[in-house]
PDB file of C-alpha atoms in Angstrom:
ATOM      1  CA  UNK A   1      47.633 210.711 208.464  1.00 40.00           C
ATOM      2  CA  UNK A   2      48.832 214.052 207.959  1.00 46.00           C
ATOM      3  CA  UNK A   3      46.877 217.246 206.595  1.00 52.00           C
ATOM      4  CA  UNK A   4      48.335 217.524 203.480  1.00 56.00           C
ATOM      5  CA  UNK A   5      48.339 213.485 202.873  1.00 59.00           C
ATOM      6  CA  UNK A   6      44.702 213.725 203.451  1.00 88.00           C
ATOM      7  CA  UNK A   7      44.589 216.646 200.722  1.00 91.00           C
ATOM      8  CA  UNK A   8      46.069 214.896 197.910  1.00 92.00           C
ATOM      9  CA  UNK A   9      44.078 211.867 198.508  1.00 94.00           C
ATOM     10  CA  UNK A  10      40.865 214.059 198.801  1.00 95.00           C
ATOM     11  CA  UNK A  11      42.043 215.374 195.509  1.00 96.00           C
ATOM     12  CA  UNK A  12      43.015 212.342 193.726  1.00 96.00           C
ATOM     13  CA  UNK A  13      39.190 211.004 194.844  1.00 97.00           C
ATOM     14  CA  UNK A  14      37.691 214.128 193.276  1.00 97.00           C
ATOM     15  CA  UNK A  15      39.343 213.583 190.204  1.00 97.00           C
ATOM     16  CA  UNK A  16      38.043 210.193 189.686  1.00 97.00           C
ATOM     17  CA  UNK A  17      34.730 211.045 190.688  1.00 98.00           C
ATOM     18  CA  UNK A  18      34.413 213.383 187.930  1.00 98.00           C
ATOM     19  CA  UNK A  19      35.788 211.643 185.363  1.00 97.00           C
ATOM     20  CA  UNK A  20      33.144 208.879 186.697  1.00 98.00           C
ATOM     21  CA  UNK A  21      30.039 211.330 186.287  1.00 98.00           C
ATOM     22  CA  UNK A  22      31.879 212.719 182.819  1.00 97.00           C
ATOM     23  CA  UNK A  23      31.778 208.947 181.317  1.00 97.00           C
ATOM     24  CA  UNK A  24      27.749 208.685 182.166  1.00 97.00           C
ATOM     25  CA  UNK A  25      27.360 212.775 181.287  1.00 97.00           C
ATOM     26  CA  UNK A  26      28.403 211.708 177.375  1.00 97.00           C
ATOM     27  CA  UNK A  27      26.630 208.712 177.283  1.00 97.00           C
ATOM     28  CA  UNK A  28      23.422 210.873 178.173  1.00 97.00           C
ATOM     29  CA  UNK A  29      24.318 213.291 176.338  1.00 97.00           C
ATOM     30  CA  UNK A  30      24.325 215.482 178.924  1.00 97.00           C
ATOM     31  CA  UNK A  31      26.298 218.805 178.995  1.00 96.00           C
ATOM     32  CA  UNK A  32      28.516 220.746 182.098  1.00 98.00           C
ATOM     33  CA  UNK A  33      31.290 223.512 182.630  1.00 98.00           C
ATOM     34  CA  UNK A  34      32.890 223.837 185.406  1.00 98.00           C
ATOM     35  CA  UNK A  35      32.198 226.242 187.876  1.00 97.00           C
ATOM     36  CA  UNK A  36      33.399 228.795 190.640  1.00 96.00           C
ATOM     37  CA  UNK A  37      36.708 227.890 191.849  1.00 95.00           C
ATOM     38  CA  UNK A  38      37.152 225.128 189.770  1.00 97.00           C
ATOM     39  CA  UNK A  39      37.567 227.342 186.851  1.00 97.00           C
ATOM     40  CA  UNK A  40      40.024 229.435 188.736  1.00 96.00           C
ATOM     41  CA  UNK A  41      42.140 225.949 188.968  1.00 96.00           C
ATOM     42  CA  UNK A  42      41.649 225.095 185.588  1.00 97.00           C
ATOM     43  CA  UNK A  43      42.554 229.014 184.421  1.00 97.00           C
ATOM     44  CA  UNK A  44      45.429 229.393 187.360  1.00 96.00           C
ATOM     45  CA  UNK A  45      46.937 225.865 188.120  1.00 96.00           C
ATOM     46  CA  UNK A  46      45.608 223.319 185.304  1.00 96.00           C
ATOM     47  CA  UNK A  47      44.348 221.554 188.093  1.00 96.00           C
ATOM     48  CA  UNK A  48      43.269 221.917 191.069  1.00 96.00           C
ATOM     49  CA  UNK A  49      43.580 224.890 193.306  1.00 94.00           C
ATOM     50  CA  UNK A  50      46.306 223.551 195.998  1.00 92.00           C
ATOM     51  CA  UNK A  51      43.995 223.954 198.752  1.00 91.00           C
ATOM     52  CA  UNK A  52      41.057 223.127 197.668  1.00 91.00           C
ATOM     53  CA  UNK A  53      39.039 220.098 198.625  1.00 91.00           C
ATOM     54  CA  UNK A  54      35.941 219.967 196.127  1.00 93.00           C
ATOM     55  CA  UNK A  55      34.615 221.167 192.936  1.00 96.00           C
ATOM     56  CA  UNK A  56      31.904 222.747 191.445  1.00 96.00           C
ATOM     57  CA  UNK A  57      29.751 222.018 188.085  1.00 97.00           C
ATOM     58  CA  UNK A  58      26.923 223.993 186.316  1.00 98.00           C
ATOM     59  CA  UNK A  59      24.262 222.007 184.290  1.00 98.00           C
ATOM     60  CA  UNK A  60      22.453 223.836 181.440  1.00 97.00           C
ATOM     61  CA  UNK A  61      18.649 223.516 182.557  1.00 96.00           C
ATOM     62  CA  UNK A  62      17.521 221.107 180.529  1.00 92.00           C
ATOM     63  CA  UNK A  63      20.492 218.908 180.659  1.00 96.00           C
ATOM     64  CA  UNK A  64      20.383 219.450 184.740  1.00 97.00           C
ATOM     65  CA  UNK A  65      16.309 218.138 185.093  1.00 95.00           C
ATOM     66  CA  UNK A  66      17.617 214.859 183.186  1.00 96.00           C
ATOM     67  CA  UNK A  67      20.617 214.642 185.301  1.00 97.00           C
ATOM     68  CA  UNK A  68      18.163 214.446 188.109  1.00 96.00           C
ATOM     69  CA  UNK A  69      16.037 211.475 186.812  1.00 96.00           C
ATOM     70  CA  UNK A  70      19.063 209.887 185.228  1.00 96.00           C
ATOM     71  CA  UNK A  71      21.276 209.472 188.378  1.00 96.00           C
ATOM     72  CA  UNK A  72      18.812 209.253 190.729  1.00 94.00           C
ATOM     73  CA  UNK A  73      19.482 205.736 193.355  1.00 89.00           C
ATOM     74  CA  UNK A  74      22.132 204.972 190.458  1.00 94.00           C
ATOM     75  CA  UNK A  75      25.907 204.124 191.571  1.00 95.00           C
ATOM     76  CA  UNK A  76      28.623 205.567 189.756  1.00 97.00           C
ATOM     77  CA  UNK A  77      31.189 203.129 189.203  1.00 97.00           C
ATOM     78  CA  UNK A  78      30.099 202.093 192.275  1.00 95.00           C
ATOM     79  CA  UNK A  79      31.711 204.282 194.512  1.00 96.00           C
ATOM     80  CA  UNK A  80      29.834 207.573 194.215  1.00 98.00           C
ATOM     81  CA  UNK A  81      26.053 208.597 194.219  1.00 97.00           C
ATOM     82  CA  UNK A  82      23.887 211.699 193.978  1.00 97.00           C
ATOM     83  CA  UNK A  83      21.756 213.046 196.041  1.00 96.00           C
ATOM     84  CA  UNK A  84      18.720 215.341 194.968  1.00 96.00           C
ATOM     85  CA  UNK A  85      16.400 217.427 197.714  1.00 93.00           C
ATOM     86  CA  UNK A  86      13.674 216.062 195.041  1.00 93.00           C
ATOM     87  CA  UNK A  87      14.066 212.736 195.643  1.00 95.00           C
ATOM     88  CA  UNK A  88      16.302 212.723 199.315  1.00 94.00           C
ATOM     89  CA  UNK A  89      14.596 216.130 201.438  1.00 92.00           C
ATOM     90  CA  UNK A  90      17.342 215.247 204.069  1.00 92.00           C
ATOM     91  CA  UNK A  91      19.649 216.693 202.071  1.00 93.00           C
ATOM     92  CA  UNK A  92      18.977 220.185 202.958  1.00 92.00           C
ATOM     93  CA  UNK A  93      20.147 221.134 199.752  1.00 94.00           C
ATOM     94  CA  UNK A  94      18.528 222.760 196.454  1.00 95.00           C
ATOM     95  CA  UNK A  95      21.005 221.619 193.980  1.00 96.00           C
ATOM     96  CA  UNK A  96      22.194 217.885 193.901  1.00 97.00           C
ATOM     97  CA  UNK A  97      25.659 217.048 195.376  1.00 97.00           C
ATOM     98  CA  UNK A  98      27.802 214.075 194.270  1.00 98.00           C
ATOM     99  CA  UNK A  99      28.999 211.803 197.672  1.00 97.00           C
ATOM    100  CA  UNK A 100      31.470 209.242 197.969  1.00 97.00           C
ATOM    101  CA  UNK A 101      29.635 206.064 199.312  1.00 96.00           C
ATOM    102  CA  UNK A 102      30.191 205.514 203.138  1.00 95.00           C
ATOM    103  CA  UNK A 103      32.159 202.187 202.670  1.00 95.00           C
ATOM    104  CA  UNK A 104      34.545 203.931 199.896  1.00 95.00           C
ATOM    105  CA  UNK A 105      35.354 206.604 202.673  1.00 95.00           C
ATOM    106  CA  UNK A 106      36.012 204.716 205.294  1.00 94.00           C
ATOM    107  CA  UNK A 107      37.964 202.479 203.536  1.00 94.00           C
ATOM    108  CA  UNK A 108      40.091 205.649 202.108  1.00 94.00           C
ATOM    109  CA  UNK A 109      40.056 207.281 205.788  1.00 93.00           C
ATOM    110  CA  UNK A 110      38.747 210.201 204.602  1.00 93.00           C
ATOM    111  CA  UNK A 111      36.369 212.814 207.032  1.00 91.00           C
ATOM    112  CA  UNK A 112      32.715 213.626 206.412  1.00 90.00           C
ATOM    113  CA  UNK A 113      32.056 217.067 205.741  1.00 87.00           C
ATOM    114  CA  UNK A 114      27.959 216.809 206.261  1.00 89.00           C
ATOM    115  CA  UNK A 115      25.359 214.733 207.836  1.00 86.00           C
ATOM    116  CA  UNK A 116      24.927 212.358 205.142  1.00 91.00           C
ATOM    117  CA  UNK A 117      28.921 211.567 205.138  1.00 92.00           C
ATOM    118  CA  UNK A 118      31.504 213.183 202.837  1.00 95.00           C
ATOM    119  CA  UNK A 119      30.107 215.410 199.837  1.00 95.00           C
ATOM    120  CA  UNK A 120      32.259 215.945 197.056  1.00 97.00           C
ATOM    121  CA  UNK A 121      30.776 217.704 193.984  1.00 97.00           C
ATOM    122  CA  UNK A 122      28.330 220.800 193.683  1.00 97.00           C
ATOM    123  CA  UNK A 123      25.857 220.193 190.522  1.00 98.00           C
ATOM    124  CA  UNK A 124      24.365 223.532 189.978  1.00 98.00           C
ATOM    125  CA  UNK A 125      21.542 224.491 187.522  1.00 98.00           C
ATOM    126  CA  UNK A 126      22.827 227.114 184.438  1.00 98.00           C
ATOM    127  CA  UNK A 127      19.564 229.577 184.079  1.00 98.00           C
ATOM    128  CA  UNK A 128      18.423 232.554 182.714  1.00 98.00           C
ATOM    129  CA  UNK A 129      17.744 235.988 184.201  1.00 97.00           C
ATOM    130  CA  UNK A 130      15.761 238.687 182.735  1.00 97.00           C
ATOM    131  CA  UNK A 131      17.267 241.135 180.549  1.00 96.00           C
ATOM    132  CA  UNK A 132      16.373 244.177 181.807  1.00 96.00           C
ATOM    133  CA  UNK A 133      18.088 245.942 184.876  1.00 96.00           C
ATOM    134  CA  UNK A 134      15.241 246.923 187.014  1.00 97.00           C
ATOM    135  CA  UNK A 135      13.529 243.113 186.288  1.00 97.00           C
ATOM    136  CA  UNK A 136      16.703 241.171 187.294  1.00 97.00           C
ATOM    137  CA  UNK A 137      16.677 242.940 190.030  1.00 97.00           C
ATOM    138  CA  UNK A 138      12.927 242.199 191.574  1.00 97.00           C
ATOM    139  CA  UNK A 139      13.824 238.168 190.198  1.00 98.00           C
ATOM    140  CA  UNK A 140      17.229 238.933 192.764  1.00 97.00           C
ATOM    141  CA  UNK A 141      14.825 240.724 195.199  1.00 97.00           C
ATOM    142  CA  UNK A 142      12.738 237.315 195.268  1.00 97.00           C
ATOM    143  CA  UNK A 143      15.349 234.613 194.593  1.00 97.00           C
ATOM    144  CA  UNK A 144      16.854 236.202 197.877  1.00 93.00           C
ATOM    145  CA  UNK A 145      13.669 235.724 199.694  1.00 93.00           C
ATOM    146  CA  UNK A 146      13.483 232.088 198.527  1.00 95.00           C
ATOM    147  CA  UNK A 147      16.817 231.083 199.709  1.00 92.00           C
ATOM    148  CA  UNK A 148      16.066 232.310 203.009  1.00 87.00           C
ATOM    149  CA  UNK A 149      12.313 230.799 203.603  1.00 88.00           C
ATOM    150  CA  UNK A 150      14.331 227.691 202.328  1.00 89.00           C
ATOM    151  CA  UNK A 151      17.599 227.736 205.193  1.00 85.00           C
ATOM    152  CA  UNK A 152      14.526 227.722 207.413  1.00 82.00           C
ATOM    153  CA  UNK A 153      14.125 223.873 206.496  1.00 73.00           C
ATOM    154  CA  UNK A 154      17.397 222.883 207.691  1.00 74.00           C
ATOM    155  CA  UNK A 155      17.791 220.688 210.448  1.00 64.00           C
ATOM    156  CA  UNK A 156      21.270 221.087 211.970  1.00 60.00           C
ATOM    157  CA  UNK A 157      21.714 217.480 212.932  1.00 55.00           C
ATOM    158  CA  UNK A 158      25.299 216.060 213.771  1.00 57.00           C
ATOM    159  CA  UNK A 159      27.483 216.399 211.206  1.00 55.00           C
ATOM    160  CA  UNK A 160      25.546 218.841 209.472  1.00 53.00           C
ATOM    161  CA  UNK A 161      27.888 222.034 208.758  1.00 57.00           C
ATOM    162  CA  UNK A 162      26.203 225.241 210.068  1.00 57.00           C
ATOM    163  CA  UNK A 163      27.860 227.971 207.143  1.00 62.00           C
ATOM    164  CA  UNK A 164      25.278 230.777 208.389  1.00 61.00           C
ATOM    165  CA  UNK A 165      27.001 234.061 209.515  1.00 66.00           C
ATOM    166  CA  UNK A 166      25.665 235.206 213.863  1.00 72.00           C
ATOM    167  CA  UNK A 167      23.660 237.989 211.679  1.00 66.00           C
ATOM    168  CA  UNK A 168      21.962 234.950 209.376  1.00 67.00           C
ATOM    169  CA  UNK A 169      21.424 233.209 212.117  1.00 67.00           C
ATOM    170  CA  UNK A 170      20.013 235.940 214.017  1.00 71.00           C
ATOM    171  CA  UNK A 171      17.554 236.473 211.333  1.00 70.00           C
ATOM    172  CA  UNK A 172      16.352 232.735 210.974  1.00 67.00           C
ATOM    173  CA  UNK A 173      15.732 232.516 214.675  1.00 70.00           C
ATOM    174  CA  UNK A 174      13.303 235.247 214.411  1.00 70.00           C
ATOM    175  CA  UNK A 175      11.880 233.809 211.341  1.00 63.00           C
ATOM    176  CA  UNK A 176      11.320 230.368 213.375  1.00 67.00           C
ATOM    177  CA  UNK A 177       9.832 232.367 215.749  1.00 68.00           C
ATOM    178  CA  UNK A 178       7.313 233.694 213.289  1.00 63.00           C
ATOM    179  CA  UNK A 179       6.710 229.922 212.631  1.00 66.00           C
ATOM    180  CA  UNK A 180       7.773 231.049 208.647  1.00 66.00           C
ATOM    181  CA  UNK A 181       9.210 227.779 208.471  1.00 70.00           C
ATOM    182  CA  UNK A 182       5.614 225.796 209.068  1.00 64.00           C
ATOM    183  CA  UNK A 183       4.400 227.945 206.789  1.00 70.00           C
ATOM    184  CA  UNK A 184       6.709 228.001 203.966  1.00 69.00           C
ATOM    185  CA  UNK A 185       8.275 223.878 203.911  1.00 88.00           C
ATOM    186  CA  UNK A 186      11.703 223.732 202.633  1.00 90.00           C
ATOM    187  CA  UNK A 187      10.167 221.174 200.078  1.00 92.00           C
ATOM    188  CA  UNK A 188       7.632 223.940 198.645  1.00 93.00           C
ATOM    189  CA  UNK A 189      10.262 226.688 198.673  1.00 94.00           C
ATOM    190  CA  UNK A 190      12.424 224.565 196.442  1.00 96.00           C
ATOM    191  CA  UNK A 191       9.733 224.150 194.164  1.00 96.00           C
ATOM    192  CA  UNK A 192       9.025 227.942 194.033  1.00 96.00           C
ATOM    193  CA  UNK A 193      12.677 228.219 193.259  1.00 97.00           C
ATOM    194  CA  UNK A 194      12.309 225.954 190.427  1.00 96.00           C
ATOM    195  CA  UNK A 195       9.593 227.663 189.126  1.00 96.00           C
ATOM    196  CA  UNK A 196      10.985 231.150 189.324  1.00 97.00           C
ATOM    197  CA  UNK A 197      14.548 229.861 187.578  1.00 96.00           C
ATOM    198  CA  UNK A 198      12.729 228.278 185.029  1.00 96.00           C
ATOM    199  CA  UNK A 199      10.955 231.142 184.392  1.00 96.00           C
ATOM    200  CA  UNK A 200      14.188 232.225 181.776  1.00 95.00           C
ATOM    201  CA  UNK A 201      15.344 230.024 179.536  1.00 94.00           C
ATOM    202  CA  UNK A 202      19.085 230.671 179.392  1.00 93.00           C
ATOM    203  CA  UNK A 203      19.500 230.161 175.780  1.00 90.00           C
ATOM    204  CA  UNK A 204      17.122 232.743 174.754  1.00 94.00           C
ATOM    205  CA  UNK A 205      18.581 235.491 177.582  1.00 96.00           C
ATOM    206  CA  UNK A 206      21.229 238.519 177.080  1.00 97.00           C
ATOM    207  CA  UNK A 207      21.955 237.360 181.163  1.00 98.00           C
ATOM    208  CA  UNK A 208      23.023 233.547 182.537  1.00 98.00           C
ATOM    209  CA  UNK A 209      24.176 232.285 185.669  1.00 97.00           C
ATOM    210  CA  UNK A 210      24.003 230.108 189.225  1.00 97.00           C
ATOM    211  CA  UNK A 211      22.817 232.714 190.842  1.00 96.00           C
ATOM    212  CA  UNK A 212      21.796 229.489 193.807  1.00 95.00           C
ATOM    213  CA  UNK A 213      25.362 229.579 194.077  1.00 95.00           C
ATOM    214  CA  UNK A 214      27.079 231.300 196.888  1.00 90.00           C
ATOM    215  CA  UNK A 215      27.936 234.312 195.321  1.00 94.00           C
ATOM    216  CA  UNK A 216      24.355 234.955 194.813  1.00 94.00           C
ATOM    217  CA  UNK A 217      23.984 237.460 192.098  1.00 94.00           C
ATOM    218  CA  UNK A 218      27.480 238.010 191.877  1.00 95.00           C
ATOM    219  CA  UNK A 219      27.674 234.299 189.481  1.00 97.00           C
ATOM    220  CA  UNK A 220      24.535 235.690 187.027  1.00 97.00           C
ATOM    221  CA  UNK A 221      26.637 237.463 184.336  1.00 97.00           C
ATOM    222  CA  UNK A 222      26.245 238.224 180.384  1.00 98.00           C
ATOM    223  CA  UNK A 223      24.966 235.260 178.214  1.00 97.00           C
ATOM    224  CA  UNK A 224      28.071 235.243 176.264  1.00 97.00           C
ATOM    225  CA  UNK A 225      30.479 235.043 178.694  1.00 98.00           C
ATOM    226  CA  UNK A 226      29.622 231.079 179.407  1.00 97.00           C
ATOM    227  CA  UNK A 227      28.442 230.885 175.518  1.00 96.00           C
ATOM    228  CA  UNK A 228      28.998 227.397 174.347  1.00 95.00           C
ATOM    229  CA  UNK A 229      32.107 226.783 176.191  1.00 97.00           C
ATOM    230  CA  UNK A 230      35.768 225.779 175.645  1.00 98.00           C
ATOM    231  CA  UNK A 231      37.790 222.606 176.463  1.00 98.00           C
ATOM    232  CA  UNK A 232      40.635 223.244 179.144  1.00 97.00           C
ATOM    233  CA  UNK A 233      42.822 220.936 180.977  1.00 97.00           C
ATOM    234  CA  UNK A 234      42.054 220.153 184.595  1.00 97.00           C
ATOM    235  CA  UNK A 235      44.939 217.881 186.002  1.00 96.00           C
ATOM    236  CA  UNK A 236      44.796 214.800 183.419  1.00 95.00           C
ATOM    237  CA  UNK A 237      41.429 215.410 181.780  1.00 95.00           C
ATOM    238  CA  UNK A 238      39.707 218.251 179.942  1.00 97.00           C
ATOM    239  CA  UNK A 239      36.324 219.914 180.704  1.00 98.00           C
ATOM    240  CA  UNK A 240      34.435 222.779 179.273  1.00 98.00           C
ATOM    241  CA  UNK A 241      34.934 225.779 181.343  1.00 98.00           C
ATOM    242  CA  UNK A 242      32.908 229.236 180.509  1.00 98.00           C
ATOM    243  CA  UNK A 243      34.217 230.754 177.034  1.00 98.00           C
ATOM    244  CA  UNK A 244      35.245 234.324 177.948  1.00 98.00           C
ATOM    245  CA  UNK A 245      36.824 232.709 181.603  1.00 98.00           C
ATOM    246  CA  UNK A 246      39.158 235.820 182.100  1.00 98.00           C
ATOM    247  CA  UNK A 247      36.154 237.975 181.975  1.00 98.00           C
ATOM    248  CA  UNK A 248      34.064 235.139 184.440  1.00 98.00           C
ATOM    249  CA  UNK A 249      36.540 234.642 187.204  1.00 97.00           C
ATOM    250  CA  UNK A 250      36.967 238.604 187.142  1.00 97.00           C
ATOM    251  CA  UNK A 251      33.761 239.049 187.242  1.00 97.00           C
ATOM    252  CA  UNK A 252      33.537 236.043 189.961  1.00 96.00           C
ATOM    253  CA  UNK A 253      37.044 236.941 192.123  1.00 95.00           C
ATOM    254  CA  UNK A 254      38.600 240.121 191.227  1.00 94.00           C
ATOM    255  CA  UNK A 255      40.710 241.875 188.100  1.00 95.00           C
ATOM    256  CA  UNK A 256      43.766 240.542 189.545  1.00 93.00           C
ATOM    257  CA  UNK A 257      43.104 237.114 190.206  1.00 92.00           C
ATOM    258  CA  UNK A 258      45.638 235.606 188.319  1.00 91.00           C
ATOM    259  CA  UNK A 259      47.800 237.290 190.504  1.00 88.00           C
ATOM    260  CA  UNK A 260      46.445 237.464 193.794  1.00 82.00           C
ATOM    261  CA  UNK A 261      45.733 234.611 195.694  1.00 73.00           C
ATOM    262  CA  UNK A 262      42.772 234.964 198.407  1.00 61.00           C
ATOM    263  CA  UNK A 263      43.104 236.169 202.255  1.00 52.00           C
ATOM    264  CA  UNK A 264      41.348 233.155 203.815  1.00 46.00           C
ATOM    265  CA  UNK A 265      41.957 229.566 202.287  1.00 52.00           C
ATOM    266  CA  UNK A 266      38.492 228.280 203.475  1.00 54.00           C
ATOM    267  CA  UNK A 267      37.965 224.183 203.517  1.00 49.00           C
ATOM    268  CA  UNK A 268      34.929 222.854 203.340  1.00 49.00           C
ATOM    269  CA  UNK A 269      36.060 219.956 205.658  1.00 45.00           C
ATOM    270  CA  UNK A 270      36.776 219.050 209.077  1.00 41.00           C
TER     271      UNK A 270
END
């Protein structure tokens, strides 16, 4: 099976999983935009970005600690699960992630792109940040340092995909070395993260973001900017994306995004 065969049935799987998890999301009554580059394809193509091979949610905070308890060891439609660092530490991960089950994948022939087998959906928490410049940065100053004691806890077992830069990894060997990692258990440091992103209720901030996305502080942005949302079409469905999206995926990729398209097309398969 060819590369781009595999793409468009990668693709077609993604849509279906989130239409699954949208059908149980309004039954809970549970609230999410879409996020990162799947805004971009929403904003850019209607769809999906041609090359790209997952998606990306954010979950208002209180919506997102439900969304924990509700899906936990629950099939969706019986093809897809979540998995929560709370619940399932092998994850290695401090948000949950949506998988396709391990007999649905094999029986569509599609690769695994981690440990656990093939991960298809980021579900990222929607926080606060402290208004003022010089306290968002100290709460950037130690959300950095949290994210770091925490990639300490990850056990690169087979299948596992390494996305650490030689520099990162230079600096977590040395950390090891320190034993930092005994001392500060991947577990714990998630639940310091939760605490400090908690600390800001979103709602009641001038600033809002993922900043435990990858763009770090890049994704925490005025309030207003996600406000309540708007409804835009994303290949057959429609999902809220952030309501002032030019200003987000400027913000997020560039002032000439609509018309650029990016250096590196980076999957996050094998």
């Amino acid at each position: 099976m060819n590369q781009q065969i595999n793409l468009k049935k990668l693709q077609d799987t993604l849509l279906d999983a989130v239409k699954e998890f949208k059908k149980i999301c309004d039954e809970e009554n549970i609230s999410f935009f879409l996020r990162g580059g799947s805004v971009m394809g929403a904003v850019k193509y209607d769809g999906f970005i041609p090359w790209d091979d997952d998606m990306d949610i954010a979950v208002p905070r209180d919506d997102y600690d439900r969304l924990i308890e509700i899906f936990n060891n629950r099939k969706i439609a019986n093809k897809y699960q979540i998995l929560n660092s709370k619940y399932q530490p092998e994850l290695h991960c401090y948000f949950p992630r949506l998988f396709l089950i391990e007999e649905e994948r094999e029986k569509l022939g599609l690769p695994s792109n981690t440990h656990l087998g093939l991960h298809l959906i980021d579900i990222l928490p929607l926080d606060g940040a402290p208004n003022g410049r010089f306290q968002r940065n100290i709460y950037f100053g130690k959300v950095y340092a949290l994210r770091f004691l925490a990639s300490l806890g990850t056990t690169y077992v087979d299948g596992h995909v390494d996305m650490h830069t030689p520099k990162q990894k230079m600096l977590i060997n040395i950390a090891k070395g320190l034993l930092l990692h005994k001392m500060f258990p991947q577990t714990k440091v998630y639940r310091m993260l939760d605490s400090l992103y908690t600390k800001y209720d979103w709602k009641k901030q001038n600033y809002a973001g993922t900043i435990t996305a990858s763009l770090f502080k890049k994704e925490v942005m005025p309030v207003e900017i996600w406000g309540d949302g708007v409804w835009h079409q994303f290949e057959t469905e429609r999902f809220l994306i952030p309501t002032d999206y030019d200003t987000y995926l400027k913000i997020m990729y560039g002032e000439n995004y609509l018309s650029e398209e990016p250096d590196e097309k980076k999957s996050h398969h094998k």
